[in-house]
Short mmCIF file of C-alpha atoms in Angstrom, two decimals:
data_model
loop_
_atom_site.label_atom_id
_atom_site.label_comp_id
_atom_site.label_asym_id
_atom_site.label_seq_id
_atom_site.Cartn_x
_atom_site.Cartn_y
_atom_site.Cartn_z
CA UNK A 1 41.98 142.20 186.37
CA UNK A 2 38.79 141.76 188.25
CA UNK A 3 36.70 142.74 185.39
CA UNK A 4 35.01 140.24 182.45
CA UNK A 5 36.32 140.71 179.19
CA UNK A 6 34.22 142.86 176.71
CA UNK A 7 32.92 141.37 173.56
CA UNK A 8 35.44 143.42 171.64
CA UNK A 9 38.76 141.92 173.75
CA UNK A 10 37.07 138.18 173.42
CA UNK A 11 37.08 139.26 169.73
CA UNK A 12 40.34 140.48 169.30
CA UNK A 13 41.70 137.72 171.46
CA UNK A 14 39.95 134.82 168.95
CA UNK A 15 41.14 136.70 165.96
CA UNK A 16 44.75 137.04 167.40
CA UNK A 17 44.53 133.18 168.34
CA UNK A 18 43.64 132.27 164.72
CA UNK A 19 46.23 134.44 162.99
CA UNK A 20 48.79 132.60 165.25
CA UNK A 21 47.59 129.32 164.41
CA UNK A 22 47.58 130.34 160.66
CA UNK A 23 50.85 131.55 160.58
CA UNK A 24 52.39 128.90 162.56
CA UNK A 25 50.42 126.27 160.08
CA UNK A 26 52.01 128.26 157.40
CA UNK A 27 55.38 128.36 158.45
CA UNK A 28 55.00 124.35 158.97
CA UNK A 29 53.63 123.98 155.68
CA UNK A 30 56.92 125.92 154.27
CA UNK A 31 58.94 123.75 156.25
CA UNK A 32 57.27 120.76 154.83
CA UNK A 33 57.65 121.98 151.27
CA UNK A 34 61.06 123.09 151.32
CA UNK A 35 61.74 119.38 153.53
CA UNK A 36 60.11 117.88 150.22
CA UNK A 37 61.70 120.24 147.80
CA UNK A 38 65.63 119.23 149.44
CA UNK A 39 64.70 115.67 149.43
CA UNK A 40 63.66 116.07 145.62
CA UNK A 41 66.67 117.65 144.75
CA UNK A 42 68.68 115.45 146.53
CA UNK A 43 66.70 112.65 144.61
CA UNK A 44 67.84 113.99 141.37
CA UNK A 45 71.35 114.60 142.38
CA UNK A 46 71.69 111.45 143.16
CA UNK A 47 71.11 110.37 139.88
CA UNK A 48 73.97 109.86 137.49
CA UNK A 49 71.88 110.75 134.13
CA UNK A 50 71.26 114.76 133.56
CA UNK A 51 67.52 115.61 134.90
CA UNK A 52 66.19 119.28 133.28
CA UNK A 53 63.12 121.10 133.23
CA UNK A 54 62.54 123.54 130.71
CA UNK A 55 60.08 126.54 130.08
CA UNK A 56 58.11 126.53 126.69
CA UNK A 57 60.65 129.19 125.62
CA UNK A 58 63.06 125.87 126.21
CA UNK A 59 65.02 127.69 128.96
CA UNK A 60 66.14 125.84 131.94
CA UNK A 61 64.15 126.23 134.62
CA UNK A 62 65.95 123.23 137.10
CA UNK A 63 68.09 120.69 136.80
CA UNK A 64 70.38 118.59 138.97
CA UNK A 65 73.53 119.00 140.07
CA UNK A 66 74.35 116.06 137.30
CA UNK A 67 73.78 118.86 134.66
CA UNK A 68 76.43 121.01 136.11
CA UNK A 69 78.81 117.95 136.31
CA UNK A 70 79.10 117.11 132.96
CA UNK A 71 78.98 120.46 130.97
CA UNK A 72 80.72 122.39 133.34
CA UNK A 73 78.80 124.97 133.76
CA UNK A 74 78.15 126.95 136.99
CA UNK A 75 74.44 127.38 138.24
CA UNK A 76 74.33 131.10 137.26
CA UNK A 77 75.58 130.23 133.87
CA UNK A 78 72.34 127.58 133.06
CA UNK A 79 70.00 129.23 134.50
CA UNK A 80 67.39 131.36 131.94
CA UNK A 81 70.07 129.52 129.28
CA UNK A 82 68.49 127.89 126.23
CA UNK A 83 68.38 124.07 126.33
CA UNK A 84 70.19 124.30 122.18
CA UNK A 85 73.13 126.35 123.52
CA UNK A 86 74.49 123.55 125.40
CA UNK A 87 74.99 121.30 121.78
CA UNK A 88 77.39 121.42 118.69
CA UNK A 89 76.13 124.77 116.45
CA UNK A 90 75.67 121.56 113.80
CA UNK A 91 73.26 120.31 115.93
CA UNK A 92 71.21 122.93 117.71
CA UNK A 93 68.35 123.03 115.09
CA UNK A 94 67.95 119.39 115.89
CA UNK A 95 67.99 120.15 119.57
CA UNK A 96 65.25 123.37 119.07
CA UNK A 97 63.18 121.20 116.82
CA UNK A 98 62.69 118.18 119.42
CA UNK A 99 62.14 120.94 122.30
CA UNK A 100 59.24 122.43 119.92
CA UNK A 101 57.60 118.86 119.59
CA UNK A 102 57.80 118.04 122.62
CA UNK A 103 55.44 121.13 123.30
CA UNK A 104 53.48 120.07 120.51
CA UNK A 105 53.38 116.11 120.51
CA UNK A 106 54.43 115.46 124.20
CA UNK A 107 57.23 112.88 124.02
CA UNK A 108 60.48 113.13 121.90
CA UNK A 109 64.00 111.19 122.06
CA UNK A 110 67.36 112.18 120.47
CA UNK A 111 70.71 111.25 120.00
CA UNK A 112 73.23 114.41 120.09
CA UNK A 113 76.34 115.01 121.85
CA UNK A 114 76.82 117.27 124.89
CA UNK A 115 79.33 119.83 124.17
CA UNK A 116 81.05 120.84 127.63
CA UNK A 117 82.50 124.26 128.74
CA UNK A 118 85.88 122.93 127.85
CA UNK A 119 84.86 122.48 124.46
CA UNK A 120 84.36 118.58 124.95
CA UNK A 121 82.13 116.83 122.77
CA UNK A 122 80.24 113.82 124.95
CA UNK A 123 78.01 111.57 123.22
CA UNK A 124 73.95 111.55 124.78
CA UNK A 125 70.75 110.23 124.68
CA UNK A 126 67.75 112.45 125.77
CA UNK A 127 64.09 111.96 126.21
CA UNK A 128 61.82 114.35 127.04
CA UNK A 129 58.10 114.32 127.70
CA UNK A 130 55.48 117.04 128.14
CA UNK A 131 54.34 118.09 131.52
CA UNK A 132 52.20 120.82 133.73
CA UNK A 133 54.04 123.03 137.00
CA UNK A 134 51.11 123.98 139.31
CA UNK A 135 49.72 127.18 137.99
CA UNK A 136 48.99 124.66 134.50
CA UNK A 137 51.88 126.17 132.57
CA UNK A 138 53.13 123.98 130.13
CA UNK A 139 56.70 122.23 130.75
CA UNK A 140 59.49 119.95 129.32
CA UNK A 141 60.82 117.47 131.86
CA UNK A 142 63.83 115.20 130.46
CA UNK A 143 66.74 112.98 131.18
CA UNK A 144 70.16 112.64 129.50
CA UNK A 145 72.04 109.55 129.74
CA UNK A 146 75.69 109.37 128.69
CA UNK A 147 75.97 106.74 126.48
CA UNK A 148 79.96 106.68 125.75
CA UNK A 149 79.94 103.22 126.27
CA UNK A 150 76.70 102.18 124.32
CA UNK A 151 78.48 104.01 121.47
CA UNK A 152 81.89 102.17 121.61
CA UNK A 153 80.51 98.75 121.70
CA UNK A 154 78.21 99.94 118.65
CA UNK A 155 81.13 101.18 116.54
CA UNK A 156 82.92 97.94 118.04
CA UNK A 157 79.94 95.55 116.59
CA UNK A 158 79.99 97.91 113.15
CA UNK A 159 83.48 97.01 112.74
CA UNK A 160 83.40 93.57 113.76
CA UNK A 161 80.54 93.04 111.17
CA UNK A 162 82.36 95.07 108.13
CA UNK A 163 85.32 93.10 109.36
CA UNK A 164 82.95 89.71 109.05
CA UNK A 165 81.34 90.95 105.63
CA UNK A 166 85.06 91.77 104.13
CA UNK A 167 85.70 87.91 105.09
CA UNK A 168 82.92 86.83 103.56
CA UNK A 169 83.74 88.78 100.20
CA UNK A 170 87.24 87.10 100.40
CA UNK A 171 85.94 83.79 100.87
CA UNK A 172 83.27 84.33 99.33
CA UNK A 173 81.04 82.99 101.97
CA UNK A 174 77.78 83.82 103.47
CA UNK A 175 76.24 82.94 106.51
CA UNK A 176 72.19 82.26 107.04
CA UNK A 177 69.80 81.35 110.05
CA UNK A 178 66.63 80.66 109.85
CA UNK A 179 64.47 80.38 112.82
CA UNK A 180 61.88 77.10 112.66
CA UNK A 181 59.43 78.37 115.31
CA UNK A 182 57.91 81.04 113.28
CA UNK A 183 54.96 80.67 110.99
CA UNK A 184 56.32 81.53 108.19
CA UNK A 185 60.30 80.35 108.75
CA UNK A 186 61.99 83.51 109.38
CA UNK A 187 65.36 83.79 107.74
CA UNK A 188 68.45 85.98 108.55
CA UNK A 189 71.23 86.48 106.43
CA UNK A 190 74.55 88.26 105.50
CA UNK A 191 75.30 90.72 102.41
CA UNK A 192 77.29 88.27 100.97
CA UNK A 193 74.41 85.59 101.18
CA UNK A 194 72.33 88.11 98.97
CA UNK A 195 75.15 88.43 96.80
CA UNK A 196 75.70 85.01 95.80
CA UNK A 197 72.09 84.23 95.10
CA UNK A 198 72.11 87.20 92.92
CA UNK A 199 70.19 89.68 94.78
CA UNK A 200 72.13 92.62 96.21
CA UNK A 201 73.65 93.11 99.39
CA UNK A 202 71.89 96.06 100.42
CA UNK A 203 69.04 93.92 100.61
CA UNK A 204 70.57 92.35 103.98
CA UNK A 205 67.84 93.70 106.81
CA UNK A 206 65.53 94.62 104.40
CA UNK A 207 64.07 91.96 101.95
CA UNK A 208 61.91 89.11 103.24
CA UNK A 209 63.24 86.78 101.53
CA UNK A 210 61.12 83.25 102.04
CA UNK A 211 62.18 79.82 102.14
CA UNK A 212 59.46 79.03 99.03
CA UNK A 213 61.74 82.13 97.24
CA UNK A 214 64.70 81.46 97.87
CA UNK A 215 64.56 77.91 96.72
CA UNK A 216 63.46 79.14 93.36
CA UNK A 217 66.54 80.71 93.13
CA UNK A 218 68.46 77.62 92.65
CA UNK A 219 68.91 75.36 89.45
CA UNK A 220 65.44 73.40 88.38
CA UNK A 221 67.32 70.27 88.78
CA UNK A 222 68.90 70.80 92.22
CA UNK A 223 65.88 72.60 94.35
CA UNK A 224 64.18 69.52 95.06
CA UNK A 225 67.15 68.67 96.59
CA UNK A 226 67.86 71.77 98.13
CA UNK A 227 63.84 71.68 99.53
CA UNK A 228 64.82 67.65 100.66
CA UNK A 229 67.33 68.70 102.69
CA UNK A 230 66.23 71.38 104.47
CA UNK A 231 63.14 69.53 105.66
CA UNK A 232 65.37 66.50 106.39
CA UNK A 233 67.50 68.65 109.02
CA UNK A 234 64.42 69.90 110.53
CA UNK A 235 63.03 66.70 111.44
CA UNK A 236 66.11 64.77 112.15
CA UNK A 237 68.17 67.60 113.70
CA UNK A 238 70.86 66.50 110.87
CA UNK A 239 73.26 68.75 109.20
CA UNK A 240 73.74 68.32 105.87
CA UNK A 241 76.81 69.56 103.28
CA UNK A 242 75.94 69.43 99.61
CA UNK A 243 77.17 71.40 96.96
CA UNK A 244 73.98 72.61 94.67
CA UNK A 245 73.57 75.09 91.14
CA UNK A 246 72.18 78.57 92.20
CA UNK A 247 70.54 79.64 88.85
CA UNK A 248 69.60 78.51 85.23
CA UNK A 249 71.26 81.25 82.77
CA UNK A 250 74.64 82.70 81.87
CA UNK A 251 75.26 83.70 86.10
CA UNK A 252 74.86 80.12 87.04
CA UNK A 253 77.52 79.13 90.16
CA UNK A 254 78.49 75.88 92.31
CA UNK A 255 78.28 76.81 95.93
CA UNK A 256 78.68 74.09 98.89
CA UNK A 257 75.78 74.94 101.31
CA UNK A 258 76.16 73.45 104.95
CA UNK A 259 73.65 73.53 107.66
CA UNK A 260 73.64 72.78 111.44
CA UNK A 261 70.78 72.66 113.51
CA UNK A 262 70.02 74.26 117.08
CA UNK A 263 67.82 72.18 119.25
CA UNK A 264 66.53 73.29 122.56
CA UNK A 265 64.62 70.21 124.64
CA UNK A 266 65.28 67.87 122.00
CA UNK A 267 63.23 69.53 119.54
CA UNK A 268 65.23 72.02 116.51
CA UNK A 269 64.38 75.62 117.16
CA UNK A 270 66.92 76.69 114.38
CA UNK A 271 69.09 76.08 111.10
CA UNK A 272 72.67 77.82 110.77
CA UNK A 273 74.73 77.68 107.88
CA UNK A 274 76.77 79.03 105.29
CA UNK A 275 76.92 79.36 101.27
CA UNK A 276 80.28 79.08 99.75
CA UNK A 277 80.64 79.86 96.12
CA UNK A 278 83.35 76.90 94.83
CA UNK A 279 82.31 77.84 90.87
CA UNK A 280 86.02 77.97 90.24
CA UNK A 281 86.89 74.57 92.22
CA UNK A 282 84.39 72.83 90.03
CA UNK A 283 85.56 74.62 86.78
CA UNK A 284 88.81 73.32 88.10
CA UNK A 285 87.53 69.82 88.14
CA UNK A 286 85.92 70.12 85.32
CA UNK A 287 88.76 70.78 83.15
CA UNK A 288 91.15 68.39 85.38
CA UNK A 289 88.56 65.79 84.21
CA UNK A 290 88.60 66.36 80.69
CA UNK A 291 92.26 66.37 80.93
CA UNK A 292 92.24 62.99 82.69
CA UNK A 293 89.66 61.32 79.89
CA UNK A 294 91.81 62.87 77.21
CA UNK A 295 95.42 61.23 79.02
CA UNK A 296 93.40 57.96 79.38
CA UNK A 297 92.27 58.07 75.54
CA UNK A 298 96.20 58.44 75.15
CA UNK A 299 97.54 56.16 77.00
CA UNK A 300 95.50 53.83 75.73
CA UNK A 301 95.92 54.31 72.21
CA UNK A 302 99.91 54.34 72.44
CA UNK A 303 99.30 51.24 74.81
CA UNK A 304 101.04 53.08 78.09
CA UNK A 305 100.53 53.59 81.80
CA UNK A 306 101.71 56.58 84.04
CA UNK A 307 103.80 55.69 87.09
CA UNK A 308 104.86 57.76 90.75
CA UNK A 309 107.14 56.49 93.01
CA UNK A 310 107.80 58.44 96.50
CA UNK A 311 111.15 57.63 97.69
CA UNK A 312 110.44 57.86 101.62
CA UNK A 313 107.70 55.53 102.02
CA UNK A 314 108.92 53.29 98.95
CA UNK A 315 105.09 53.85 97.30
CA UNK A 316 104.84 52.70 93.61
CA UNK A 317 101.29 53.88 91.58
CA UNK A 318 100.33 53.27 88.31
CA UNK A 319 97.49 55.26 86.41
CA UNK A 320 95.04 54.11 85.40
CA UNK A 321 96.66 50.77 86.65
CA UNK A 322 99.88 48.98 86.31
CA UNK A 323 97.83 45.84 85.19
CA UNK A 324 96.97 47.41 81.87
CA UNK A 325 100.85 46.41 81.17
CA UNK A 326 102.02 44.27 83.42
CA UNK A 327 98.77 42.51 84.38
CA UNK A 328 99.29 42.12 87.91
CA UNK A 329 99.00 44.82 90.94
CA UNK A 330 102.18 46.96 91.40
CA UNK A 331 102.70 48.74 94.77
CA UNK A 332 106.90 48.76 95.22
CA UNK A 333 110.07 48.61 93.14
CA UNK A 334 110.47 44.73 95.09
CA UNK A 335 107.04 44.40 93.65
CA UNK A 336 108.24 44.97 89.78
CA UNK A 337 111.73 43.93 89.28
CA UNK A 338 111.05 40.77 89.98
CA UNK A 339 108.63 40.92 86.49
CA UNK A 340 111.33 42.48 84.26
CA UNK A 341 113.42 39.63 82.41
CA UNK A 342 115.95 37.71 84.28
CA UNK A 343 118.47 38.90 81.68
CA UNK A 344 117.25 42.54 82.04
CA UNK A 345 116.98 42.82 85.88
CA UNK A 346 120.54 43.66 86.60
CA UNK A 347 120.37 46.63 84.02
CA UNK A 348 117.23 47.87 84.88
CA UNK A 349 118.25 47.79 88.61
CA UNK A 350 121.19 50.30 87.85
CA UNK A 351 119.22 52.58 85.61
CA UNK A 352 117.15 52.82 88.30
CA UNK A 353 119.78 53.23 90.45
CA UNK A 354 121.41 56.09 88.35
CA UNK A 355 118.58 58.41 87.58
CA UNK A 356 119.01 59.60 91.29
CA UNK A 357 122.21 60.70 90.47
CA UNK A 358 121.41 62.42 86.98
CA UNK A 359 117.54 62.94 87.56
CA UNK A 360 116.50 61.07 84.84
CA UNK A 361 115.66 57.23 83.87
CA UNK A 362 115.60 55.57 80.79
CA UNK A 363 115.46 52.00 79.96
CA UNK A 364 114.37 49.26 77.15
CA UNK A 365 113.79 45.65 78.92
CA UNK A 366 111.73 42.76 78.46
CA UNK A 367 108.95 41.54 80.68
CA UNK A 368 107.71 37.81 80.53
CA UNK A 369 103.65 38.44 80.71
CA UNK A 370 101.20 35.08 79.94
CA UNK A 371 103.92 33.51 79.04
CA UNK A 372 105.11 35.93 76.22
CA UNK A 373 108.00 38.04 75.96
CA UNK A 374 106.73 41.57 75.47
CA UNK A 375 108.88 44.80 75.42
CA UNK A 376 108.61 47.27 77.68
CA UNK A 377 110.15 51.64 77.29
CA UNK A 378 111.02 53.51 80.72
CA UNK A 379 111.13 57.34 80.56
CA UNK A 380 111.02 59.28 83.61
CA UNK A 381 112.50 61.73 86.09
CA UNK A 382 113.50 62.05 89.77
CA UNK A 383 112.39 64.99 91.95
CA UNK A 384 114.58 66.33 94.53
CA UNK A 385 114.39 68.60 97.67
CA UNK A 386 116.24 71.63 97.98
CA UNK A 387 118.97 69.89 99.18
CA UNK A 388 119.24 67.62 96.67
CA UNK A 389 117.26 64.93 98.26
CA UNK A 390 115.51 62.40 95.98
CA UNK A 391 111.99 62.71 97.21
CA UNK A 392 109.65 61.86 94.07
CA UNK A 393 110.16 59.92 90.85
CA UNK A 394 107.49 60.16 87.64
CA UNK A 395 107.25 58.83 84.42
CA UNK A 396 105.84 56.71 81.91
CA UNK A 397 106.10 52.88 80.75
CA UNK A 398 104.74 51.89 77.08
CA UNK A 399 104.98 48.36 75.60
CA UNK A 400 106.88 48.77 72.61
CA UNK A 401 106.71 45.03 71.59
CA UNK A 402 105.40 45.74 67.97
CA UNK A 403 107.64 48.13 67.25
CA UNK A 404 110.70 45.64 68.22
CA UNK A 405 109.20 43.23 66.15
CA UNK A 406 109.02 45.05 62.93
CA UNK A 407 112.95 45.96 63.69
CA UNK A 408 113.97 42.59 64.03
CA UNK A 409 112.19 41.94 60.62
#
């Protein structure tokens, strides 16, 4: 057209050209968004652990395709569902109750298990925090992570250690650490530790028990000892094995304590060690003891030794001492026949001899000792394997000179 444009087409033109340039803005600016909005959800289905979003109602309101995965579930089916509905009925009040804090506190964490559509029960961790869509509503945002394996290798460790404590009953044994770089000392230790210094076992984990305390749990006369050592290992980076009195009243015990140290660049970082309870042993020696000073009072009253001979290596032992009769050192049979009388020798020799046959010896012969004749009485028997090996000979020699004497007369 030849004509100019009125004022009203230049109008209409302008607005048409910035409606155009609107929409196509628009249209780019949905593009970009939903761009963004695939690569999100790509994002989160790519993750392994469940992503959700739910309303403050606690209906689901996203997810990822993660979700969908592991319960199940279709799409249609979670979507508007309530976040409980998807646990054990045992534990949805749990569930509802950490959804509600969330909403009120902003942050929660629980352990529950994921209960499939199949009726499979999957053990979980979630956390969930507190969060704002873009018109300001309020929203819970939260991840799930399976944690099968976490599980197993906990109920692995929990058996392992009631596995380790039952030892430690057995034996009777507890086991300590105590790490040197602290201010205080800090000391770790097993049930059966607690239990053997008289405090209970529940207290493993949960009493501080000091070095300065623990000491003082030991018998007045043996903590210095017990303090000694401890420093000693510490500055030396030497074990040490002693065996120390826990207690002063009627629940006194002997326990052996060892210790080894862990060193890092030279210098000790920590003490290991263990805390056996050997009261019996030690009652045991105790009363093997007193029966060895009451045999010694014995034999030395009725004037008498003890003797053992093992027939493999050819051994020959006296207790307390082969002198007390014989005065000389007696390791062998070629050792004491030679002693015994020339006119006794042959007889003794086939006693001897004999009592491997019958199991037992018996013999009256004369010894020349400082020049005296003095006479000696054999009693003993032989020990055999269960084939009828001779393998061990005991028995007992007493001089029985004065009683000869007064049969002569």
């Amino acid at each position: 057209r030849e004509a100019p444009f009125t004022e009203d087409e230049k109008t209409f033109v302008h607005l048409a050209a910035q409606w155009v340039s609107y929409e196509l803005e628009r249209q780019q600016r949905e593009q970009r968004l939903e761009r963004y909005k695939k690569y999100t959800d790509d994002m989160l289905d790519a993750i392994d652990d469940v992503f959700y979003v739910l309303d403050s109602d606690g209906r689901f309101r996203r997810w990822n395709e993660s979700l969908l995965n592991v319960t199940g579930y279709s799409a249609a089916e979670v979507a508007g569902a309530h976040g409980a509905e998807f646990f054990p009925e045992e534990h949805q009040d749990l569930v509802g109750a950490a959804i509600e804090s969330v909403f009120e506190g902003g942050t929660t964490r629980v352990e529950v298990p994921f209960i499939t559509k199949s009726g499979d029960r999957i053990p979980y961790e979630f956390t969930a925090t507190r969060v704002r869509d873009p018109d300001g509503n309020p929203m819970l945002a939260g991840i799930g992570r399976n944690i099968t394996e976490r599980k197993a290798r906990e109920q692995e460790l929990t058996r392992t250690k009631e596995l380790l404590d039952q030892a430690q009953r057995i034996a009777s044994v507890g086991g300590w650490e105590v790490d040197v770089t602290t201010d205080p000392p800090e000391l770790t230790a097993t049930g059966e530790f607690y239990r053997l210094h008289g405090l209970p076992p529940e207290a493993e984990g949960e009493t501080e028990l000091s070095i300065e305390s623990l000491v003082d749990l030991y018998h007045p006369d043996d903590r210095e000892t017990v303090m000694d050592e401890f420093h000693r290992a510490i500055e030396t980076a030497e074990g040490y094995d002693m065996e120390v009195r826990i207690r002063d009243d009627d629940t006194s015990r002997w326990v052996r304590a060892l210790c080894e140290p862990v060193t890092e660049n030279g210098d000790v970082v920590k003490l290991r060690g263990s805390v056996q309870d050997i009261t019996d042993r030690k009652v045991r020696e105790r009363e093997l003891e007193a029966a060895r000073e009451r045999m010694e009072i014995a034999l030395e009253t009725t004037n008498a030794v003890v003797w053992d001979r093992e027939f493999e290596s050819g051994d020959l032992s006296y207790y307390p001492g082969s002198e007390t009769l014989y005065g000389t050192d007696i390791e062998s049979l070629d050792e004491f026949l030679p002693l015994v009388h020339p006119e006794d020798q042959r007889d003794v020799a086939a006693r001897i001899e004999s009592a491997t046959e019958t199991g037992m010896y018996e013999a009256e012969f004369r010894i020349i000792r400082d020049g005296e004749v003095r006479w000696m009485e054999a009693k003993g028997r032989v020990e055999s394997d269960s084939d009828g090996t001779p393998v061990r000979a005991l028995g007992i020699d007493r001089d029985i000179t004065e009683r000869k004497r007064r049969e002569q007369e």
